[in-house]
PDB file of C-alpha atoms in Angstrom:
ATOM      1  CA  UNK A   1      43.459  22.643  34.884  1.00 76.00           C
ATOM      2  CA  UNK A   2      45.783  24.675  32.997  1.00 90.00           C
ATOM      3  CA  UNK A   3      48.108  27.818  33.376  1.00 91.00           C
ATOM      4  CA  UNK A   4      47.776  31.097  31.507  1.00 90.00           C
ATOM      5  CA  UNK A   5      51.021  30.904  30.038  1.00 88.00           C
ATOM      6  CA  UNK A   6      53.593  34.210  30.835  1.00 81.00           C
ATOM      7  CA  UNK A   7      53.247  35.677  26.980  1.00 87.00           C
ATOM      8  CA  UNK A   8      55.347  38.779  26.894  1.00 87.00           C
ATOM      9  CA  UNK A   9      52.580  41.481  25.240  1.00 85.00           C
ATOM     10  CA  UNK A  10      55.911  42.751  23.620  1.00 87.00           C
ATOM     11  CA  UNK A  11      56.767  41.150  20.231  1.00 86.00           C
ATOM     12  CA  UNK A  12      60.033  42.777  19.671  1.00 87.00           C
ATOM     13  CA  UNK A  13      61.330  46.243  20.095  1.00 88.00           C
ATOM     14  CA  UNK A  14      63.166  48.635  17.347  1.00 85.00           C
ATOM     15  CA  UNK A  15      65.842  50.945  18.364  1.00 82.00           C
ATOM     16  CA  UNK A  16      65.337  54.081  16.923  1.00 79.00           C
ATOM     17  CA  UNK A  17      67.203  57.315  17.406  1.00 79.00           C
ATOM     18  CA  UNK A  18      66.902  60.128  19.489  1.00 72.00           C
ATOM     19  CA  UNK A  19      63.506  58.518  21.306  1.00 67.00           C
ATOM     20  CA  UNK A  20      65.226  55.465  22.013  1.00 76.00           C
ATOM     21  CA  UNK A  21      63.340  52.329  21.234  1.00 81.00           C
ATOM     22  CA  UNK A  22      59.870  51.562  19.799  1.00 81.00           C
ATOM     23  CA  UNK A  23      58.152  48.260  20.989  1.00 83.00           C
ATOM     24  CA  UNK A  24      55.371  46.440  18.796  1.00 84.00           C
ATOM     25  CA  UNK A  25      52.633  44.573  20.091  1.00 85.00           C
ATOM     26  CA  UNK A  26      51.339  41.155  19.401  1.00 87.00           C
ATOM     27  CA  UNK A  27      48.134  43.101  20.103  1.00 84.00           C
ATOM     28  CA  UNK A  28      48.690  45.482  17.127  1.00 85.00           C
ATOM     29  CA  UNK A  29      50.358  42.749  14.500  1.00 92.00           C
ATOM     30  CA  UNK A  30      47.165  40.562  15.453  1.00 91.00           C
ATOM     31  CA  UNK A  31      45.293  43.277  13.949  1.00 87.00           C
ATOM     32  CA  UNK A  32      48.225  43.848  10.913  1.00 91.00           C
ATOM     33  CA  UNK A  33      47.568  40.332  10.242  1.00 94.00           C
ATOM     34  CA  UNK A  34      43.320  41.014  10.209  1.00 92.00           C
ATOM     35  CA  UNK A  35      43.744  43.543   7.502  1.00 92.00           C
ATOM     36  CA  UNK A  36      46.300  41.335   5.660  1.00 94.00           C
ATOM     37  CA  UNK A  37      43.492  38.998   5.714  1.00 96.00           C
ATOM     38  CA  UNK A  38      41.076  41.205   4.056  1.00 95.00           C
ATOM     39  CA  UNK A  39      43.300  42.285   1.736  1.00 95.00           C
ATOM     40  CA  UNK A  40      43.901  38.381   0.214  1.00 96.00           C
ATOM     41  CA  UNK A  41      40.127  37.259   0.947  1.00 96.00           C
ATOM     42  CA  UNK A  42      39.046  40.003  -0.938  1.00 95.00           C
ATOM     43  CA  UNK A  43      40.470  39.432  -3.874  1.00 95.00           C
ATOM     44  CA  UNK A  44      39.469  36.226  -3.763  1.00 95.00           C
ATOM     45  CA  UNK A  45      35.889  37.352  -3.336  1.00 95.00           C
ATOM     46  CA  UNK A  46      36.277  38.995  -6.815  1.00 94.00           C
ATOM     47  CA  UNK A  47      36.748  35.646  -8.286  1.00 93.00           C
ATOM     48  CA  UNK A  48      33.605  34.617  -7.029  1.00 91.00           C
ATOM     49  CA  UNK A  49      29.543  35.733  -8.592  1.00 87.00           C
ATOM     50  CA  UNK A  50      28.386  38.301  -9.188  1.00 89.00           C
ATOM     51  CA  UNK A  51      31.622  40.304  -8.545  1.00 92.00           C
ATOM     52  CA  UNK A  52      33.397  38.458 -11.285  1.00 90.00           C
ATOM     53  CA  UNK A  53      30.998  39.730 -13.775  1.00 90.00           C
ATOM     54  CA  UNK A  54      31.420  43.132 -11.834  1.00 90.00           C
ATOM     55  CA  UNK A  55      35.012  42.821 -12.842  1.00 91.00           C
ATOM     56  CA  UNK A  56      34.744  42.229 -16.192  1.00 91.00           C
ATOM     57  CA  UNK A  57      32.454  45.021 -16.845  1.00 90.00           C
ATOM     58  CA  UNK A  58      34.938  47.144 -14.984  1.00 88.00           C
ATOM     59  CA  UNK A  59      32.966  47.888 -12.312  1.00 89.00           C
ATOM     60  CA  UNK A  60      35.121  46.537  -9.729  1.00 92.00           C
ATOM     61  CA  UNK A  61      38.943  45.988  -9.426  1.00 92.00           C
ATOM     62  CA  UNK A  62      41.659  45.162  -7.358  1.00 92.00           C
ATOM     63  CA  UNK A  63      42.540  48.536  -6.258  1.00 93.00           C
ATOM     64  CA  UNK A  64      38.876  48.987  -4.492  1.00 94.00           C
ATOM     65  CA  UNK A  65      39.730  46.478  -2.343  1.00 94.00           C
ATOM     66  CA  UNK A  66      42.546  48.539  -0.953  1.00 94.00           C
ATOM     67  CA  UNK A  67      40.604  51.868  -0.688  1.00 93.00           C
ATOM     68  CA  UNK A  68      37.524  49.563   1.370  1.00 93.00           C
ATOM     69  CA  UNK A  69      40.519  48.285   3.844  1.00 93.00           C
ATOM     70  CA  UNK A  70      42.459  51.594   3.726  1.00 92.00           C
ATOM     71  CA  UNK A  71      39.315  53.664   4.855  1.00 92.00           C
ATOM     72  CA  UNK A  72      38.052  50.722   6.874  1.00 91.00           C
ATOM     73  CA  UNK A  73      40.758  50.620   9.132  1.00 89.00           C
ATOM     74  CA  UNK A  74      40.460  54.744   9.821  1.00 91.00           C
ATOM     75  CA  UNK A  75      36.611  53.777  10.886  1.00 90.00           C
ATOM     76  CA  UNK A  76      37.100  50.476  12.493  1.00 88.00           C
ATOM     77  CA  UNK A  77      39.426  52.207  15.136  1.00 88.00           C
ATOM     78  CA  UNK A  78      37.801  55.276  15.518  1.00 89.00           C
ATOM     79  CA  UNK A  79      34.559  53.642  15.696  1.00 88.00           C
ATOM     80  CA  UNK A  80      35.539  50.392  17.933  1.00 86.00           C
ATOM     81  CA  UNK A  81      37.131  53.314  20.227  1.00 87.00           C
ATOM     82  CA  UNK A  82      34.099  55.642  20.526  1.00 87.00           C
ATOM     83  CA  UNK A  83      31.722  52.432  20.390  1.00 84.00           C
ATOM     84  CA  UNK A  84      33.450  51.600  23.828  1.00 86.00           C
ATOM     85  CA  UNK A  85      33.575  55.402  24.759  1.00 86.00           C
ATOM     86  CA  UNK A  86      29.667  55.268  24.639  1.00 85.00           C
ATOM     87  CA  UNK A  87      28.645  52.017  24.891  1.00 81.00           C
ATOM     88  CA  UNK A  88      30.780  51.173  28.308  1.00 83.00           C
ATOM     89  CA  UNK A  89      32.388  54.023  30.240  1.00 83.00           C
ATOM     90  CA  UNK A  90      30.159  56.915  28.997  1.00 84.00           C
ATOM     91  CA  UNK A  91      30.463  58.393  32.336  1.00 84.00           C
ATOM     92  CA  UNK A  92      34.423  58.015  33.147  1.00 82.00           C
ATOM     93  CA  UNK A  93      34.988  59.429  29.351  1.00 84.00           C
ATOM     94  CA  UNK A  94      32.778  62.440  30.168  1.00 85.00           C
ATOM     95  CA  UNK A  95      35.034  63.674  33.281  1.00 85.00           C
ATOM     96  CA  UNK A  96      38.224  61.992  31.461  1.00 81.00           C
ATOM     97  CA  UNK A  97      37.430  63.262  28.099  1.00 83.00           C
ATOM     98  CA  UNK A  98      41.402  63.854  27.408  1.00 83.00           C
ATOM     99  CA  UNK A  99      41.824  60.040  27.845  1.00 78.00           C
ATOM    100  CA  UNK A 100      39.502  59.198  24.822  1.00 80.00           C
ATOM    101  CA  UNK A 101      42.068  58.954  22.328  1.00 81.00           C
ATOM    102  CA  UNK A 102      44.264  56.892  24.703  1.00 75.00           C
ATOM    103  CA  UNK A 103      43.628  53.826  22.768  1.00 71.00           C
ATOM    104  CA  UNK A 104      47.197  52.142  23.823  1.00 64.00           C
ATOM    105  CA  UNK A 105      45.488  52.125  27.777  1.00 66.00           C
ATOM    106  CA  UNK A 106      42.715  49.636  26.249  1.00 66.00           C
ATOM    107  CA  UNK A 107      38.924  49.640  25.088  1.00 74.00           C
ATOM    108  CA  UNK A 108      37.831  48.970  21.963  1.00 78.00           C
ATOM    109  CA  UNK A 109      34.334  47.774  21.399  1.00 82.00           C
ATOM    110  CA  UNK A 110      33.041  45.405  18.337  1.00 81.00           C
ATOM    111  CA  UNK A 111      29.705  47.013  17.909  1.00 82.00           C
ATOM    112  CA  UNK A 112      31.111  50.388  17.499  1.00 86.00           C
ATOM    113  CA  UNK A 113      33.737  49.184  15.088  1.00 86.00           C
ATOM    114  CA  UNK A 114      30.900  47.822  13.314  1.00 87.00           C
ATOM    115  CA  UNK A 115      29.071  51.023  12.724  1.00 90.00           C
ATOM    116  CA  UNK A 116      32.238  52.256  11.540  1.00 90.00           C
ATOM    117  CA  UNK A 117      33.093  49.798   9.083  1.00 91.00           C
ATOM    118  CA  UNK A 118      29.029  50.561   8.200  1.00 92.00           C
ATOM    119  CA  UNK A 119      30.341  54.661   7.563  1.00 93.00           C
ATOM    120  CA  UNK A 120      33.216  53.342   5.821  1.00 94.00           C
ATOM    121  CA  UNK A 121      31.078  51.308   3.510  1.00 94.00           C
ATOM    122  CA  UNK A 122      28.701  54.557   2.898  1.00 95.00           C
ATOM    123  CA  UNK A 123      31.245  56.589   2.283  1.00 94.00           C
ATOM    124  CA  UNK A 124      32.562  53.774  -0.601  1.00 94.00           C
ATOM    125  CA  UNK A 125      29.335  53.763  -2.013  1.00 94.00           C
ATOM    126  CA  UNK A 126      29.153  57.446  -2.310  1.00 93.00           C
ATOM    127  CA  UNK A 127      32.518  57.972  -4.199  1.00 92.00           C
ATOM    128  CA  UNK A 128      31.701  55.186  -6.117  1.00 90.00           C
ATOM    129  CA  UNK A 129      28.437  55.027  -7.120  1.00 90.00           C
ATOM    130  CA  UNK A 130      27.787  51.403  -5.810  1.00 92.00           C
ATOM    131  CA  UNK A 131      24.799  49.861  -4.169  1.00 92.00           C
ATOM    132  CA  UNK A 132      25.334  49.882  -0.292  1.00 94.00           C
ATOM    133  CA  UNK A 133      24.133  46.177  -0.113  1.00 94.00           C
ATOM    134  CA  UNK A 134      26.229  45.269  -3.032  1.00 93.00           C
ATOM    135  CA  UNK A 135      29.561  46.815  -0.511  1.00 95.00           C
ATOM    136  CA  UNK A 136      28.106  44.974   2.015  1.00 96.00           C
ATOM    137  CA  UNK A 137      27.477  41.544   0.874  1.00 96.00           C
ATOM    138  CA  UNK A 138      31.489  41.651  -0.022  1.00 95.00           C
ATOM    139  CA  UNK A 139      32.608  42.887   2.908  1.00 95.00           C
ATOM    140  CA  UNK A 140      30.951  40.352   5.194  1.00 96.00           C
ATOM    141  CA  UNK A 141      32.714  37.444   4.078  1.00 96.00           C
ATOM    142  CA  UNK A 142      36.133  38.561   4.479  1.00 95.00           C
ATOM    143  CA  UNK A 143      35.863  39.545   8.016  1.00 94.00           C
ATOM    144  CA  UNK A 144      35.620  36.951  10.525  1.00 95.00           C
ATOM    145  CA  UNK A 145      39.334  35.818   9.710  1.00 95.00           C
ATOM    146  CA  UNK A 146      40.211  39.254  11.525  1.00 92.00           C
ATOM    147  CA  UNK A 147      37.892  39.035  14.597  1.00 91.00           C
ATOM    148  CA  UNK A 148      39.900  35.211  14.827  1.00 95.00           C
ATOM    149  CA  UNK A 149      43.383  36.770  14.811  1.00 94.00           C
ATOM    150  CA  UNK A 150      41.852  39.975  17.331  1.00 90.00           C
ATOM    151  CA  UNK A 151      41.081  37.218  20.018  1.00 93.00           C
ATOM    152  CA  UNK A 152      44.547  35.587  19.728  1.00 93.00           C
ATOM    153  CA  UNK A 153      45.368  38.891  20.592  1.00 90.00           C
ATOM    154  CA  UNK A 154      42.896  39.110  23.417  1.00 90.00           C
ATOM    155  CA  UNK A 155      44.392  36.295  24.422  1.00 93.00           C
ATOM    156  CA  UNK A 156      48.329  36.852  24.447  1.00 91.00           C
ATOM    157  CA  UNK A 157      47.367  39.773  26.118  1.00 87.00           C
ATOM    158  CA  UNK A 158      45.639  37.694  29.065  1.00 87.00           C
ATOM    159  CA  UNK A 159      42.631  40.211  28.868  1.00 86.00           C
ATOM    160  CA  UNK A 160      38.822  39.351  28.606  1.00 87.00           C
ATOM    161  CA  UNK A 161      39.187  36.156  30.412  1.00 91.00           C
ATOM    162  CA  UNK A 162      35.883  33.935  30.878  1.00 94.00           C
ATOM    163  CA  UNK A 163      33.617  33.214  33.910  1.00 95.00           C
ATOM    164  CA  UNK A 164      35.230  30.487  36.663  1.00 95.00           C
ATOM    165  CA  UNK A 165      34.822  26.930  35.102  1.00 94.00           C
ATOM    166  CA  UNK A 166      34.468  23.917  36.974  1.00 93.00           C
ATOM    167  CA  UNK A 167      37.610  22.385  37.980  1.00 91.00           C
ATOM    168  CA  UNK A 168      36.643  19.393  36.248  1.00 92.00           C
ATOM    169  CA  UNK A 169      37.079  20.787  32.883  1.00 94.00           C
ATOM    170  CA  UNK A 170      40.181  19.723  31.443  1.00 94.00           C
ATOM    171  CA  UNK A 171      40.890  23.122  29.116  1.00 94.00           C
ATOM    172  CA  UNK A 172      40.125  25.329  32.436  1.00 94.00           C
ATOM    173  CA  UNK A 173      42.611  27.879  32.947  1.00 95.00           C
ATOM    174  CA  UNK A 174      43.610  30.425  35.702  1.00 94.00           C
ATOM    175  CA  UNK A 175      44.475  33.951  34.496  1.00 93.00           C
ATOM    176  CA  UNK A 176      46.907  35.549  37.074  1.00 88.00           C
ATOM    177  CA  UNK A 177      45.454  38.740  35.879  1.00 85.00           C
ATOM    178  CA  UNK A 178      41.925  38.132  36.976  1.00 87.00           C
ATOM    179  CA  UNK A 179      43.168  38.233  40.419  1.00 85.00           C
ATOM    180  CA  UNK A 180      42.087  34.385  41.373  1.00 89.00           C
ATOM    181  CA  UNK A 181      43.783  31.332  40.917  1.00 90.00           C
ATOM    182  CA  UNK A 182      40.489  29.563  40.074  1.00 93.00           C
ATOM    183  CA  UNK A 183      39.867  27.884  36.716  1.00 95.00           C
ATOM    184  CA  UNK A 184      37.749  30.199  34.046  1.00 96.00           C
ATOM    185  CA  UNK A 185      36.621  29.518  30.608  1.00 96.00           C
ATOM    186  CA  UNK A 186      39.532  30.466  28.252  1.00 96.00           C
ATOM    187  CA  UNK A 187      36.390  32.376  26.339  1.00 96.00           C
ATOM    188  CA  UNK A 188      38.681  34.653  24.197  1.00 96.00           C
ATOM    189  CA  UNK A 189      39.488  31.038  22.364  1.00 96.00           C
ATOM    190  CA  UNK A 190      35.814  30.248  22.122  1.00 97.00           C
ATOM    191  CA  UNK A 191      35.254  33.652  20.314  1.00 96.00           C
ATOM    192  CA  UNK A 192      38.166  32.547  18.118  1.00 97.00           C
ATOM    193  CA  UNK A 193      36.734  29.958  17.282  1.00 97.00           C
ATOM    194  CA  UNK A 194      32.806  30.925  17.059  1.00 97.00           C
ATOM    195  CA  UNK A 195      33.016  34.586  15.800  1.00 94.00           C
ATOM    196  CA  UNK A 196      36.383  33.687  13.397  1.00 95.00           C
ATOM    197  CA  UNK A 197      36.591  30.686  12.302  1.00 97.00           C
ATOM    198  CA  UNK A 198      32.478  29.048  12.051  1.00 98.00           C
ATOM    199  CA  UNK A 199      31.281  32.301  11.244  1.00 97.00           C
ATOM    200  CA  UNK A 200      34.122  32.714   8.287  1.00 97.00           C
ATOM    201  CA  UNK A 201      33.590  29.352   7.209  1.00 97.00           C
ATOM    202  CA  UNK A 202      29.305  29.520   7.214  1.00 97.00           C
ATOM    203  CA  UNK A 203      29.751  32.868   5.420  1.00 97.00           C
ATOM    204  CA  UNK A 204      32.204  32.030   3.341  1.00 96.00           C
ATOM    205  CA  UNK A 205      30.237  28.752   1.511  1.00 95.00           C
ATOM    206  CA  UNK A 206      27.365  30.487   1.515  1.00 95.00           C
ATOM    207  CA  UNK A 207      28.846  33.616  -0.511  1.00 93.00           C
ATOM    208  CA  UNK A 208      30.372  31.640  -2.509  1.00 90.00           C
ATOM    209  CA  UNK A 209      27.736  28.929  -3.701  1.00 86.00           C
ATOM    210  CA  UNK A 210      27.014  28.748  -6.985  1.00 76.00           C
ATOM    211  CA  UNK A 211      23.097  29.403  -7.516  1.00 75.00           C
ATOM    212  CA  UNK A 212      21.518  31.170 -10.365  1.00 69.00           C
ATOM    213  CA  UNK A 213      20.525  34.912  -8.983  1.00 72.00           C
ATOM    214  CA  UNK A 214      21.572  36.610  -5.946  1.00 77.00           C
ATOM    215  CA  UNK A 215      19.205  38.178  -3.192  1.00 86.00           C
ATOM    216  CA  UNK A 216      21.524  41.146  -2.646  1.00 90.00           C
ATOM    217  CA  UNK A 217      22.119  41.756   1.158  1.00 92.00           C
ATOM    218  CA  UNK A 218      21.016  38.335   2.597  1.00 94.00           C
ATOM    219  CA  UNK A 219      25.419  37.761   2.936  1.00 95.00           C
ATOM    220  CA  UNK A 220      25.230  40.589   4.964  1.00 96.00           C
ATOM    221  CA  UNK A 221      22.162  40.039   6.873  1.00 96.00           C
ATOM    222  CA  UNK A 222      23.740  36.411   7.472  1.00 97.00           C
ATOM    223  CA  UNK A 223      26.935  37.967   9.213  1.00 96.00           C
ATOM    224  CA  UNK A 224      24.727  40.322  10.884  1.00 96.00           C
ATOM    225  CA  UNK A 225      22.479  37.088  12.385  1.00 97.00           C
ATOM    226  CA  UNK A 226      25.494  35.183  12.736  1.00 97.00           C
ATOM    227  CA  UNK A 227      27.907  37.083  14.734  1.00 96.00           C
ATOM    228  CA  UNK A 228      25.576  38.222  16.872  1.00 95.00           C
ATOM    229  CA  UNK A 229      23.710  34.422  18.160  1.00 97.00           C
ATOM    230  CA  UNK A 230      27.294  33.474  18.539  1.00 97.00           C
ATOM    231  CA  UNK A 231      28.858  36.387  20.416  1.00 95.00           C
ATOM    232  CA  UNK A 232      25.423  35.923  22.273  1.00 97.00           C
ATOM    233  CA  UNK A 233      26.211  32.177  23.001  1.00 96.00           C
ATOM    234  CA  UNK A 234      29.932  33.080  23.775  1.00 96.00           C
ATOM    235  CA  UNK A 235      29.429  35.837  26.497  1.00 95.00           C
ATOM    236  CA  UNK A 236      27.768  33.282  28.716  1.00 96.00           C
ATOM    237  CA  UNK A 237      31.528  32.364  28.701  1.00 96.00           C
ATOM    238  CA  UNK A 238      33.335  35.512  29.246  1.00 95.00           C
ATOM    239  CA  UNK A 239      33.783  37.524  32.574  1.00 93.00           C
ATOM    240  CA  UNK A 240      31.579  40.863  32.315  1.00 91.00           C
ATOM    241  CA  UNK A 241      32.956  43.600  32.441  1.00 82.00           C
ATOM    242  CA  UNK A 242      33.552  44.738  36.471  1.00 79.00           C
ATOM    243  CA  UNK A 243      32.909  47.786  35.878  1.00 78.00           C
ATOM    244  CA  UNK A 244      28.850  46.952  34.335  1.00 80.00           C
ATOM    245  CA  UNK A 245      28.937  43.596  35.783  1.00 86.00           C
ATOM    246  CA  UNK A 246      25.580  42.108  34.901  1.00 88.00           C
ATOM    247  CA  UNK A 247      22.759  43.829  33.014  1.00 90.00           C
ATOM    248  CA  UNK A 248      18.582  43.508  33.471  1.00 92.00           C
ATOM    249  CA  UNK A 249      17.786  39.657  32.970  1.00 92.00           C
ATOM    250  CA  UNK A 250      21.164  38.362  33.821  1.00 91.00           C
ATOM    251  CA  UNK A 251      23.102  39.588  30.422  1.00 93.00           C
ATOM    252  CA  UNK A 252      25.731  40.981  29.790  1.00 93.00           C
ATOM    253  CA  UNK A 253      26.326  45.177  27.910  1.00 89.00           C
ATOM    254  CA  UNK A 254      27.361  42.456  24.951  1.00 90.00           C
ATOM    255  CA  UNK A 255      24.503  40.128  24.886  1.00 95.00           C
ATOM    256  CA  UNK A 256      22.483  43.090  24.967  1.00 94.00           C
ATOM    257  CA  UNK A 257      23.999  44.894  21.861  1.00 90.00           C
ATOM    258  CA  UNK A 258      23.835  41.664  19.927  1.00 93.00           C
ATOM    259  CA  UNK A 259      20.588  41.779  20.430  1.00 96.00           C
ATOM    260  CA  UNK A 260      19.533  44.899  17.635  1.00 95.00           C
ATOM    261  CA  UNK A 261      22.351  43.305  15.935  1.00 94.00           C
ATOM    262  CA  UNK A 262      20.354  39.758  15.394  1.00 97.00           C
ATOM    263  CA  UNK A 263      17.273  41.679  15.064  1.00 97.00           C
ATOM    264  CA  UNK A 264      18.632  43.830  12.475  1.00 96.00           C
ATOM    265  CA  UNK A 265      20.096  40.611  10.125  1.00 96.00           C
ATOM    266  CA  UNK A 266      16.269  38.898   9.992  1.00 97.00           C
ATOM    267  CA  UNK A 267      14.817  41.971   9.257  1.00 96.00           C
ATOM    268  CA  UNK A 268      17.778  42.732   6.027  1.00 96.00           C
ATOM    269  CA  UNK A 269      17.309  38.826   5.000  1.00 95.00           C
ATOM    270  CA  UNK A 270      13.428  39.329   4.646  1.00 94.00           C
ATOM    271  CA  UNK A 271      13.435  42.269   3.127  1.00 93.00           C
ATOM    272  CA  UNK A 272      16.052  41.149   0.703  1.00 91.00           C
ATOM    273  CA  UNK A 273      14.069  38.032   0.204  1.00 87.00           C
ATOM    274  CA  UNK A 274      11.529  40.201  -1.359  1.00 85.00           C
ATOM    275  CA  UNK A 275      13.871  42.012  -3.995  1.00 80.00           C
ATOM    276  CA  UNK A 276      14.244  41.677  -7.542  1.00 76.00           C
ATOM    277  CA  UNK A 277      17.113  38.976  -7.760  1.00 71.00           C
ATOM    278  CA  UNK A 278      20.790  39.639  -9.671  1.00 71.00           C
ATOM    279  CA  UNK A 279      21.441  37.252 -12.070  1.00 66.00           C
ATOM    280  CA  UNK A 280      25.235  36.102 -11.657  1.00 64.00           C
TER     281      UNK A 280
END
């Protein structure tokens, strides 16, 4: 059985004058180091088919990669915080409403950062006259990375801890936070590892294998079916929230999301399947 380790949330503080000091968060460089991610994978996905054709007819460059992370970050928060917002306090928010923008008190939710990165991409595909599927399909790959570093941050933070383990299990750990000293699942690592790293690594060969046309949208569809059967499998790990507790049918408010999500990717890879493939 192990021991949450004492991580100080604080990375380091700046002095600054006049308001005295400004402290940054492991929390907020976890997700600095997310879109730094993007940023290098995504130029790396232009290397790869059919965008490397797009480049060389000039209809993709370097610099649309920064645009897609500069107005995907402005949706990702916005959305992530509303997502939560509606999808898990609806009722707090409503006679709280002030506190909505309060996002350094917590609560950010993946499915509604997901709709906004899904505005973001619209509103790319608008100003740029591009296919939404053609957005999408190089988006997906280069975002798992920065769920992975988000759930080191989950986890120097000691937040979203996992259900009580059996003391048995040698990587059980007690969160001081959860207010037991029992063993739980250290789930925030088995999202780190399940929605980060598999889920970058099965996207990532698939996007990139050679093959000789392209069923636009089935990358996307693939992220879409793959995040959510393993944030599915993983929040049989994590703690639900106290707050919800358990849903209908023993699931949790995430399971349940994931859900439209999964349902959502088969129905994108069949009807892709049935498009007029892109030669690379």
């Amino acid at each position: 059985m192990l021991h949450y380790p004492a991580i100080d949330p604080v990375a380091f503080t700046i002095p600054l004058p006049i308001v005295g000091s400004l402290s940054v968060h492991w929390y907020g460089l976890t997700y600095l180091v997310g879109f730094v991610l993007f940023l290098l994978l995504g130029r790396q996905r232009l290397r790869q088919q059919p965008y490397a054709r797009f480049m060389e007819q000039g209809r993709w460059s370097a610099r649309d990669v920064e645009d897609l992370l500069f107005i995907g970050v402005i949706c990702i928060i916005l959305g992530g915080r509303l997502g939560y917002v509606l999808f898990y306090k609806p009722g707090y928010y409503l006679s709280n409403p002030l506190e909505i923008p309060m996002i350094g008190k917590g609560g950010m939710a993946f499915h509604g950062a997901l709709i906004g990165s899904i505005v973001a991409m619209l509103w790319f595909c608008f100003t740029r006259k591009r296919r939404f599927w053609e957005v999408a399909d190089f988006v997906a790959p280069c975002v798992p990375l920065g769920f992975a570093a988000g759930r080191i941050g989950n986890f120097i933070n000691g937040e979203l801890w996992g259900r009580l383990a059996s003391p048995d299990l040698p990587w059980g750990m007690v969160f001081p936070h959860s207010g037991t000293l029992l063993p739980r699942h250290p789930s925030q690592l088995y999202q780190f590892l399940l929605e980060g790293l598999l889920l970058f690594a099965i996207l990532w060969l698939y996007a990139r294998k050679p093959r000789p046309s392209f069923k636009e949208g089935r990358v996307a569809a693939l992220f879409l079916i793959g995040y959510g059967a393993l944030r599915f499998i993983a929040e049989f790990f994590r703690e639900p929230d106290s707050f919800l507790g358990l849903l209908p049918l023993g699931m949790s408010m995430g399971q349940w999301l994931c859900l439209p999500m999964m349902a959502g990717g088969i129905a994108v890879w069949i009807w892709a399947g049935k498009r007029r493939a892109i030669s690379p």
